[in-house]
Protein backbone atom coordinates (compact mmCIF):
# COMPACT_ATOMS: atom_id res chain seq x y z
CA UNK A 1 0.00 0.00 0.00
CA UNK A 2 1.23 3.49 -0.87
CA UNK A 3 1.01 5.38 2.42
CA UNK A 4 1.70 8.71 0.72
CA UNK A 5 -1.33 8.22 -1.50
CA UNK A 6 -3.51 8.23 1.62
CA UNK A 7 -2.12 11.55 2.88
CA UNK A 8 -4.60 13.91 1.13
CA UNK A 9 -7.59 11.90 2.33
CA UNK A 10 -6.16 11.61 5.82
CA UNK A 11 -5.51 15.35 5.90
CA UNK A 12 -9.10 16.04 4.87
CA UNK A 13 -10.39 13.68 7.56
CA UNK A 14 -8.30 15.34 10.25
CA UNK A 15 -9.46 18.76 9.07
CA UNK A 16 -13.09 17.64 9.25
CA UNK A 17 -12.66 16.19 12.73
CA UNK A 18 -10.81 19.29 13.97
CA UNK A 19 -13.50 21.62 12.59
CA UNK A 20 -16.24 19.56 14.21
CA UNK A 21 -14.45 19.47 17.57
CA UNK A 22 -13.84 23.24 17.54
CA UNK A 23 -17.50 23.96 16.75
CA UNK A 24 -18.69 21.47 19.36
CA UNK A 25 -16.41 22.78 22.11
CA UNK A 26 -17.58 26.37 21.57
CA UNK A 27 -21.26 25.42 21.61
CA UNK A 28 -20.98 23.06 24.59
CA UNK A 29 -18.91 25.58 26.58
CA UNK A 30 -21.54 28.28 26.09
CA UNK A 31 -24.40 25.88 26.89
CA UNK A 32 -22.83 24.57 30.08
CA UNK A 33 -21.69 28.03 31.15
CA UNK A 34 -25.32 29.11 30.98
CA UNK A 35 -26.22 26.35 33.45
CA UNK A 36 -23.25 27.19 35.64
CA UNK A 37 -23.56 30.97 35.90
CA UNK A 38 -27.33 31.09 36.36
CA UNK A 39 -27.05 28.29 38.91
CA UNK A 40 -24.42 30.26 40.79
CA UNK A 41 -26.54 33.42 40.66
CA UNK A 42 -29.46 31.34 41.97
CA UNK A 43 -27.47 30.01 44.92
CA UNK A 44 -26.78 26.51 43.54
CA UNK A 45 -23.22 25.27 44.06
CA UNK A 46 -21.42 23.82 41.03
CA UNK A 47 -18.86 21.20 41.99
CA UNK A 48 -17.50 20.39 38.49
CA UNK A 49 -17.53 22.21 35.14
CA UNK A 50 -16.21 19.78 32.55
CA UNK A 51 -15.48 20.17 28.86
CA UNK A 52 -15.38 16.62 27.56
CA UNK A 53 -15.80 13.24 29.22
CA UNK A 54 -13.45 10.51 30.41
CA UNK A 55 -9.96 10.92 31.88
CA UNK A 56 -9.19 14.44 33.09
CA UNK A 57 -6.32 16.12 31.23
CA UNK A 58 -6.18 19.36 33.20
CA UNK A 59 -8.13 20.95 36.03
CA UNK A 60 -8.15 23.70 38.61
CA UNK A 61 -10.42 24.72 41.48
CA UNK A 62 -11.61 28.34 41.59
CA UNK A 63 -12.43 30.49 44.63
CA UNK A 64 -16.08 29.35 44.50
CA UNK A 65 -15.06 25.71 44.98
CA UNK A 66 -15.83 24.67 41.40
CA UNK A 67 -13.41 22.33 39.64
CA UNK A 68 -12.92 23.42 36.01
CA UNK A 69 -11.58 20.56 33.93
CA UNK A 70 -10.78 19.45 30.40
CA UNK A 71 -11.34 15.76 29.71
CA UNK A 72 -10.00 13.48 27.00
CA UNK A 73 -13.18 12.92 24.93
CA UNK A 74 -14.30 16.31 23.52
CA UNK A 75 -17.79 15.12 22.61
CA UNK A 76 -19.78 17.19 25.07
CA UNK A 77 -19.58 18.52 28.59
CA UNK A 78 -21.49 18.89 31.83
CA UNK A 79 -21.90 20.81 35.06
CA UNK A 80 -22.20 18.66 38.20
CA UNK A 81 -23.96 20.51 40.98
CA UNK A 82 -23.83 19.76 44.69
CA UNK A 83 -26.05 16.76 45.42
CA UNK A 84 -25.95 15.39 41.87
CA UNK A 85 -25.18 11.71 41.44
CA UNK A 86 -24.05 12.08 37.83
CA UNK A 87 -23.57 14.48 34.93
CA UNK A 88 -27.30 14.29 34.08
CA UNK A 89 -28.20 15.83 37.48
CA UNK A 90 -29.48 12.61 38.95
CA UNK A 91 -30.23 12.84 42.66
CA UNK A 92 -27.66 11.56 45.15
CA UNK A 93 -30.16 10.94 47.96
CA UNK A 94 -27.57 9.70 50.44
CA UNK A 95 -25.34 12.74 50.01
CA UNK A 96 -28.26 15.17 50.21
CA UNK A 97 -29.66 13.53 53.36
CA UNK A 98 -26.33 14.15 55.07
CA UNK A 99 -26.44 17.91 54.42
CA UNK A 100 -27.80 20.60 56.71
CA UNK A 101 -30.86 22.57 55.60
CA UNK A 102 -28.63 25.52 54.69
CA UNK A 103 -26.32 23.37 52.57
CA UNK A 104 -29.26 21.52 51.00
CA UNK A 105 -30.46 24.87 49.65
CA UNK A 106 -27.28 25.02 47.53
CA UNK A 107 -28.05 21.72 45.77
CA UNK A 108 -29.99 21.42 42.53
CA UNK A 109 -32.56 19.25 44.29
CA UNK A 110 -32.95 21.41 47.39
CA UNK A 111 -33.13 24.79 45.70
CA UNK A 112 -36.45 26.61 45.12
CA UNK A 113 -38.36 25.66 42.01
CA UNK A 114 -37.67 28.98 40.29
CA UNK A 115 -33.89 28.56 40.79
CA UNK A 116 -33.88 25.05 39.36
CA UNK A 117 -36.01 26.02 36.37
CA UNK A 118 -33.87 29.08 35.60
CA UNK A 119 -30.66 27.06 35.86
CA UNK A 120 -31.89 24.32 33.53
CA UNK A 121 -33.39 26.73 30.97
CA UNK A 122 -30.22 28.81 30.89
CA UNK A 123 -28.29 26.27 28.78
CA UNK A 124 -30.56 26.46 25.69
CA UNK A 125 -31.10 30.20 26.22
CA UNK A 126 -27.35 30.82 26.14
CA UNK A 127 -27.16 28.78 22.91
CA UNK A 128 -29.81 31.03 21.39
CA UNK A 129 -27.98 34.14 22.60
CA UNK A 130 -24.75 32.85 21.01
CA UNK A 131 -26.59 32.31 17.71
CA UNK A 132 -28.06 35.81 17.71
CA UNK A 133 -24.70 37.39 18.54
CA UNK A 134 -22.92 35.43 15.79
CA UNK A 135 -25.53 36.28 13.16
CA UNK A 136 -25.57 39.92 14.27
CA UNK A 137 -21.77 40.14 14.16
CA UNK A 138 -21.63 38.77 10.61
CA UNK A 139 -24.41 41.13 9.47
CA UNK A 140 -22.66 44.04 11.21
CA UNK A 141 -19.39 43.10 9.50
CA UNK A 142 -20.93 42.73 6.04
CA UNK A 143 -23.19 45.79 6.21
CA UNK A 144 -26.13 46.24 3.87
CA UNK A 145 -26.10 47.03 0.12
CA UNK A 146 -26.08 50.71 -0.77
CA UNK A 147 -29.04 52.22 -2.52
CA UNK A 148 -29.04 52.65 -5.46
CA UNK A 149 -27.21 49.41 -6.20
CA UNK A 150 -23.49 50.07 -6.67
CA UNK A 151 -20.77 47.64 -7.75
CA UNK A 152 -18.21 46.87 -5.11
CA UNK A 153 -15.66 44.16 -5.92
CA UNK A 154 -15.99 42.37 -9.29
CA UNK A 155 -15.53 38.61 -9.49
CA UNK A 156 -13.00 37.11 -11.89
CA UNK A 157 -15.07 36.09 -14.94
CA UNK A 158 -14.68 34.77 -18.48
CA UNK A 159 -15.61 37.03 -21.39
CA UNK A 160 -15.50 40.77 -21.94
CA UNK A 161 -16.54 42.74 -18.86
CA UNK A 162 -16.10 46.53 -18.96
CA UNK A 163 -17.98 47.34 -15.77
CA UNK A 164 -15.90 48.91 -13.01
CA UNK A 165 -15.96 49.09 -9.26
CA UNK A 166 -17.99 52.07 -8.10
CA UNK A 167 -20.43 51.95 -11.04
CA UNK A 168 -24.02 52.67 -9.98
CA UNK A 169 -26.44 50.53 -11.96
CA UNK A 170 -29.22 52.34 -13.84
CA UNK A 171 -30.38 49.75 -16.40
CA UNK A 172 -29.48 46.24 -17.59
CA UNK A 173 -30.30 44.82 -21.02
CA UNK A 174 -32.70 47.68 -21.71
CA UNK A 175 -34.57 47.26 -18.39
CA UNK A 176 -34.44 50.12 -15.89
CA UNK A 177 -33.44 49.12 -12.39
CA UNK A 178 -36.58 49.54 -10.22
CA UNK A 179 -36.72 50.80 -6.66
CA UNK A 180 -37.65 47.28 -5.53
CA UNK A 181 -34.16 46.12 -6.49
CA UNK A 182 -32.49 43.86 -9.01
CA UNK A 183 -34.53 40.79 -8.06
CA UNK A 184 -37.70 42.47 -9.35
CA UNK A 185 -36.49 42.21 -12.97
CA UNK A 186 -34.57 38.95 -12.63
CA UNK A 187 -37.03 36.84 -14.64
CA UNK A 188 -37.22 39.44 -17.44
CA UNK A 189 -33.48 39.89 -17.99
CA UNK A 190 -32.22 38.60 -21.38
CA UNK A 191 -30.50 35.24 -21.11
CA UNK A 192 -27.51 36.12 -23.24
CA UNK A 193 -23.75 35.96 -22.86
CA UNK A 194 -23.24 39.74 -22.80
CA UNK A 195 -25.64 42.52 -21.82
CA UNK A 196 -25.45 46.29 -22.03
CA UNK A 197 -25.37 48.08 -18.68
CA UNK A 198 -26.09 51.77 -18.29
CA UNK A 199 -24.25 52.97 -15.21
CA UNK A 200 -23.44 56.19 -13.44
CA UNK A 201 -19.66 56.56 -13.42
CA UNK A 202 -17.88 59.65 -12.13
CA UNK A 203 -21.07 61.67 -12.39
CA UNK A 204 -22.01 60.73 -15.96
CA UNK A 205 -23.94 57.95 -17.64
CA UNK A 206 -21.79 55.32 -19.37
CA UNK A 207 -22.65 52.15 -21.31
CA UNK A 208 -20.64 49.10 -20.27
CA UNK A 209 -20.72 45.35 -20.91
CA UNK A 210 -21.25 42.50 -18.51
CA UNK A 211 -22.94 39.10 -18.17
CA UNK A 212 -26.39 38.40 -16.82
CA UNK A 213 -26.11 39.52 -13.17
CA UNK A 214 -27.48 36.13 -12.10
CA UNK A 215 -25.13 34.05 -14.21
CA UNK A 216 -24.33 30.48 -13.07
CA UNK A 217 -21.58 31.65 -10.74
CA UNK A 218 -21.09 29.36 -7.75
CA UNK A 219 -21.27 31.41 -4.57
CA UNK A 220 -21.59 28.48 -2.13
CA UNK A 221 -21.47 24.71 -2.35
CA UNK A 222 -23.76 22.73 -0.07
CA UNK A 223 -21.87 20.15 2.01
CA UNK A 224 -22.53 16.50 1.08
CA UNK A 225 -24.18 17.60 -2.19
CA UNK A 226 -23.52 16.27 -5.69
CA UNK A 227 -21.54 19.41 -6.54
CA UNK A 228 -19.42 19.13 -3.39
CA UNK A 229 -18.62 15.48 -4.09
CA UNK A 230 -17.77 16.31 -7.72
CA UNK A 231 -15.25 18.97 -6.69
CA UNK A 232 -17.11 22.14 -7.70
CA UNK A 233 -15.85 25.13 -5.72
CA UNK A 234 -17.06 28.65 -4.89
CA UNK A 235 -15.99 31.01 -7.67
CA UNK A 236 -16.56 28.45 -10.45
CA UNK A 237 -18.62 29.64 -13.41
CA UNK A 238 -20.78 26.99 -15.10
CA UNK A 239 -20.79 27.90 -18.79
CA UNK A 240 -22.70 24.95 -20.27
CA UNK A 241 -24.85 22.02 -19.16
CA UNK A 242 -25.15 18.92 -21.34
CA UNK A 243 -23.47 20.85 -24.14
CA UNK A 244 -25.96 23.74 -24.07
CA UNK A 245 -24.62 27.19 -23.06
CA UNK A 246 -26.18 28.61 -19.89
CA UNK A 247 -26.08 32.34 -19.23
CA UNK A 248 -28.45 32.59 -16.24
CA UNK A 249 -28.65 30.51 -13.09
CA UNK A 250 -32.30 29.74 -13.80
CA UNK A 251 -31.25 27.91 -16.99
CA UNK A 252 -29.01 25.62 -14.93
CA UNK A 253 -31.89 24.96 -12.53
CA UNK A 254 -34.10 23.92 -15.47
CA UNK A 255 -31.45 21.53 -16.82
CA UNK A 256 -31.06 19.87 -13.41
CA UNK A 257 -34.82 19.59 -13.01
CA UNK A 258 -35.33 18.04 -16.45
CA UNK A 259 -32.50 15.51 -15.94
CA UNK A 260 -34.35 13.99 -12.93
CA UNK A 261 -31.20 12.48 -11.49
CA UNK A 262 -29.59 11.36 -14.77
CA UNK A 263 -25.92 12.29 -15.29
CA UNK A 264 -25.33 15.94 -16.21
CA UNK A 265 -22.19 17.10 -18.01
CA UNK A 266 -21.08 20.55 -16.91
CA UNK A 267 -18.53 22.85 -18.52
CA UNK A 268 -16.88 24.83 -15.73
CA UNK A 269 -14.62 27.88 -15.97
CA UNK A 270 -12.17 28.15 -13.10
CA UNK A 271 -9.29 30.63 -12.87
CA UNK A 272 -8.98 30.87 -16.65
CA UNK A 273 -9.20 27.12 -17.28
CA UNK A 274 -12.09 25.10 -18.71
CA UNK A 275 -13.04 21.91 -16.87
CA UNK A 276 -15.51 19.12 -17.63
CA UNK A 277 -17.42 17.71 -14.65
CA UNK A 278 -20.14 15.07 -14.66
CA UNK A 279 -22.49 14.61 -11.72
CA UNK A 280 -25.92 13.31 -10.74
CA UNK A 281 -28.38 15.59 -8.96
CA UNK A 282 -29.87 14.42 -5.66
CA UNK A 283 -33.46 14.57 -4.49
CA UNK A 284 -33.82 17.02 -1.61
CA UNK A 285 -36.73 18.35 0.47
CA UNK A 286 -36.88 22.14 0.53
CA UNK A 287 -39.16 24.36 2.66
CA UNK A 288 -41.79 26.44 0.86
CA UNK A 289 -42.36 30.12 1.74
CA UNK A 290 -46.03 29.41 2.50
CA UNK A 291 -45.14 26.41 4.69
CA UNK A 292 -44.59 22.75 3.98
CA UNK A 293 -41.95 21.18 1.78
CA UNK A 294 -41.35 20.28 -1.85
CA UNK A 295 -39.13 17.49 -3.16
CA UNK A 296 -36.85 18.71 -5.96
CA UNK A 297 -33.65 17.77 -7.79
CA UNK A 298 -30.57 19.77 -6.79
CA UNK A 299 -26.83 19.60 -7.45
CA UNK A 300 -26.12 21.71 -4.35
CA UNK A 301 -24.79 25.05 -5.61
CA UNK A 302 -25.99 28.47 -4.53
CA UNK A 303 -25.71 31.20 -7.13
CA UNK A 304 -24.64 34.77 -6.58
CA UNK A 305 -24.15 38.04 -8.39
CA UNK A 306 -20.92 38.43 -10.32
CA UNK A 307 -20.05 41.38 -8.10
CA UNK A 308 -20.14 42.23 -4.42
CA UNK A 309 -22.51 45.12 -3.87
CA UNK A 310 -20.98 48.17 -2.24
CA UNK A 311 -22.21 48.29 1.33
CA UNK A 312 -22.95 50.75 4.09
CA UNK A 313 -22.91 50.11 7.81
CA UNK A 314 -25.93 49.00 9.82
CA UNK A 315 -26.61 49.88 13.44
CA UNK A 316 -25.96 47.41 16.23
CA UNK A 317 -29.67 47.38 17.03
CA UNK A 318 -30.57 46.55 13.42
CA UNK A 319 -28.01 43.74 13.33
CA UNK A 320 -29.40 42.25 16.56
CA UNK A 321 -32.90 42.35 15.10
CA UNK A 322 -31.69 40.63 11.95
CA UNK A 323 -29.82 38.05 14.04
CA UNK A 324 -32.94 37.29 16.07
CA UNK A 325 -34.95 36.97 12.85
CA UNK A 326 -32.42 34.48 11.50
CA UNK A 327 -32.61 32.45 14.72
CA UNK A 328 -36.41 32.32 14.48
CA UNK A 329 -36.18 31.29 10.82
CA UNK A 330 -33.92 28.36 11.77
CA UNK A 331 -36.11 27.26 14.69
CA UNK A 332 -39.28 27.47 12.61
CA UNK A 333 -37.70 25.51 9.76
CA UNK A 334 -36.31 22.85 12.10
CA UNK A 335 -39.62 22.27 13.86
CA UNK A 336 -41.48 22.16 10.55
CA UNK A 337 -38.94 19.75 9.09
CA UNK A 338 -39.15 17.43 12.10
CA UNK A 339 -42.95 17.41 11.96
CA UNK A 340 -42.96 16.62 8.24
CA UNK A 341 -40.49 13.76 8.83
CA UNK A 342 -42.71 12.35 11.59
CA UNK A 343 -45.80 12.52 9.35
CA UNK A 344 -43.90 10.99 6.40
CA UNK A 345 -44.27 14.08 4.20
CA UNK A 346 -40.50 14.22 3.66
CA UNK A 347 -37.71 11.69 3.90
CA UNK A 348 -36.16 10.88 7.27
CA UNK A 349 -32.81 11.11 5.48
CA UNK A 350 -33.06 14.84 6.21
CA UNK A 351 -31.94 14.01 9.76
CA UNK A 352 -28.16 14.05 10.09
CA UNK A 353 -26.08 12.37 12.76
CA UNK A 354 -22.60 13.08 14.10
CA UNK A 355 -20.84 11.98 10.90
CA UNK A 356 -23.01 14.21 8.75
CA UNK A 357 -22.59 17.18 11.09
CA UNK A 358 -18.82 16.64 11.15
CA UNK A 359 -18.72 16.58 7.34
CA UNK A 360 -20.70 19.81 7.19
CA UNK A 361 -18.33 21.36 9.75
CA UNK A 362 -15.31 20.55 7.63
CA UNK A 363 -17.01 21.70 4.43
CA UNK A 364 -18.05 25.04 5.90
CA UNK A 365 -14.61 25.61 7.41
CA UNK A 366 -13.02 24.93 4.02
CA UNK A 367 -15.22 27.65 2.46
CA UNK A 368 -13.89 30.38 4.73
CA UNK A 369 -13.93 31.62 8.31
CA UNK A 370 -17.16 33.58 7.86
CA UNK A 371 -19.06 30.53 6.60
CA UNK A 372 -17.70 28.44 9.47
CA UNK A 373 -18.65 31.05 12.07
CA UNK A 374 -22.16 31.28 10.60
CA UNK A 375 -22.37 27.48 10.77
CA UNK A 376 -21.45 27.58 14.47
CA UNK A 377 -24.33 29.98 15.01
CA UNK A 378 -26.71 27.67 13.16
CA UNK A 379 -25.51 24.58 15.04
CA UNK A 380 -25.81 26.41 18.36
CA UNK A 381 -29.45 27.18 17.53
CA UNK A 382 -30.04 23.50 16.73
CA UNK A 383 -28.43 22.36 20.00
CA UNK A 384 -30.50 24.84 21.99
CA UNK A 385 -33.71 23.70 20.30
CA UNK A 386 -32.87 20.00 20.71
CA UNK A 387 -32.28 20.44 24.43
CA UNK A 388 -35.72 22.00 24.85
CA UNK A 389 -37.51 18.90 23.58
CA UNK A 390 -39.60 17.39 26.43
CA UNK A 391 -37.51 14.23 26.69
CA UNK A 392 -36.17 13.06 30.08
CA UNK A 393 -32.36 13.54 30.38
CA UNK A 394 -32.64 16.67 28.16
CA UNK A 395 -33.18 20.13 29.63
CA UNK A 396 -36.71 20.16 28.25
CA UNK A 397 -37.51 16.98 30.15
CA UNK A 398 -36.36 18.54 33.41
CA UNK A 399 -38.51 21.59 32.70
CA UNK A 400 -41.52 19.30 32.24
CA UNK A 401 -40.81 17.75 35.64
CA UNK A 402 -40.62 21.23 37.16
CA UNK A 403 -43.92 22.18 35.52
CA UNK A 404 -45.50 19.04 37.04
CA UNK A 405 -44.11 20.00 40.42
CA UNK A 406 -45.52 23.52 40.11
CA UNK A 407 -49.00 22.14 39.38
CA UNK A 408 -49.01 19.12 41.72
CA UNK A 409 -47.18 20.80 44.58
CA UNK A 410 -44.55 18.05 44.74
CA UNK A 411 -41.97 16.53 42.35
CA UNK A 412 -42.40 13.09 40.76
CA UNK A 413 -41.15 10.27 42.98
CA UNK A 414 -37.53 9.19 42.70
CA UNK A 415 -38.66 5.81 41.31
CA UNK A 416 -40.74 7.42 38.57
CA UNK A 417 -37.90 9.78 37.72
CA UNK A 418 -35.44 6.90 37.37
CA UNK A 419 -37.79 5.04 35.01
CA UNK A 420 -38.47 8.13 32.91
CA UNK A 421 -34.77 9.05 32.75
CA UNK A 422 -33.89 5.52 31.60
CA UNK A 423 -36.63 5.69 28.95
CA UNK A 424 -35.43 9.11 27.81
CA UNK A 425 -31.84 7.92 27.57
CA UNK A 426 -32.94 4.90 25.52
CA UNK A 427 -34.89 7.20 23.17
CA UNK A 428 -31.94 9.55 22.69
CA UNK A 429 -29.55 6.66 22.03
CA UNK A 430 -32.01 5.17 19.52
CA UNK A 431 -32.28 8.48 17.68
CA UNK A 432 -28.49 8.76 17.60
CA UNK A 433 -28.18 5.29 16.10
CA UNK A 434 -30.93 6.10 13.57
CA UNK A 435 -29.23 9.38 12.59
CA UNK A 436 -25.87 7.62 12.29
CA UNK A 437 -27.53 5.12 9.97
CA UNK A 438 -28.72 8.03 7.84
CA UNK A 439 -25.15 9.33 7.67
CA UNK A 440 -23.87 5.97 6.46
CA UNK A 441 -26.65 4.69 4.20
CA UNK A 442 -28.78 7.60 2.91
CA UNK A 443 -27.88 8.75 -0.64
PDB file of C-alpha atoms in Angstrom, residues 185-192 212-217 238 241 244-258 297-299 301-304:
ATOM      1  CA  UNK A 185     -36.486  42.208 -12.970  1.00  0.00           C
ATOM      2  CA  UNK A 186     -34.566  38.955 -12.627  1.00  0.00           C
ATOM      3  CA  UNK A 187     -37.028  36.843 -14.641  1.00  0.00           C
ATOM      4  CA  UNK A 188     -37.216  39.436 -17.442  1.00  0.00           C
ATOM      5  CA  UNK A 189     -33.480  39.889 -17.992  1.00  0.00           C
ATOM      6  CA  UNK A 190     -32.217  38.603 -21.378  1.00  0.00           C
ATOM      7  CA  UNK A 191     -30.501  35.235 -21.109  1.00  0.00           C
ATOM      8  CA  UNK A 192     -27.505  36.124 -23.240  1.00  0.00           C
ATOM      9  CA  UNK A 212     -26.391  38.398 -16.815  1.00  0.00           C
ATOM     10  CA  UNK A 213     -26.108  39.519 -13.167  1.00  0.00           C
ATOM     11  CA  UNK A 214     -27.483  36.127 -12.101  1.00  0.00           C
ATOM     12  CA  UNK A 215     -25.133  34.049 -14.213  1.00  0.00           C
ATOM     13  CA  UNK A 216     -24.329  30.478 -13.074  1.00  0.00           C
ATOM     14  CA  UNK A 217     -21.575  31.655 -10.736  1.00  0.00           C
ATOM     15  CA  UNK A 238     -20.778  26.990 -15.099  1.00  0.00           C
ATOM     16  CA  UNK A 241     -24.847  22.016 -19.155  1.00  0.00           C
ATOM     17  CA  UNK A 244     -25.964  23.739 -24.065  1.00  0.00           C
ATOM     18  CA  UNK A 245     -24.620  27.191 -23.058  1.00  0.00           C
ATOM     19  CA  UNK A 246     -26.177  28.608 -19.889  1.00  0.00           C
ATOM     20  CA  UNK A 247     -26.076  32.343 -19.230  1.00  0.00           C
ATOM     21  CA  UNK A 248     -28.446  32.586 -16.242  1.00  0.00           C
ATOM     22  CA  UNK A 249     -28.645  30.508 -13.089  1.00  0.00           C
ATOM     23  CA  UNK A 250     -32.301  29.736 -13.796  1.00  0.00           C
ATOM     24  CA  UNK A 251     -31.255  27.911 -16.986  1.00  0.00           C
ATOM     25  CA  UNK A 252     -29.008  25.622 -14.928  1.00  0.00           C
ATOM     26  CA  UNK A 253     -31.889  24.959 -12.528  1.00  0.00           C
ATOM     27  CA  UNK A 254     -34.099  23.925 -15.473  1.00  0.00           C
ATOM     28  CA  UNK A 255     -31.447  21.525 -16.822  1.00  0.00           C
ATOM     29  CA  UNK A 256     -31.059  19.875 -13.409  1.00  0.00           C
ATOM     30  CA  UNK A 257     -34.818  19.588 -13.006  1.00  0.00           C
ATOM     31  CA  UNK A 258     -35.332  18.037 -16.453  1.00  0.00           C
ATOM     32  CA  UNK A 297     -33.653  17.771  -7.792  1.00  0.00           C
ATOM     33  CA  UNK A 298     -30.567  19.774  -6.791  1.00  0.00           C
ATOM     34  CA  UNK A 299     -26.830  19.597  -7.450  1.00  0.00           C
ATOM     35  CA  UNK A 301     -24.793  25.045  -5.606  1.00  0.00           C
ATOM     36  CA  UNK A 302     -25.988  28.473  -4.529  1.00  0.00           C
ATOM     37  CA  UNK A 303     -25.708  31.203  -7.128  1.00  0.00           C
ATOM     38  CA  UNK A 304     -24.645  34.766  -6.576  1.00  0.00           C
TER      39      UNK A 304
END
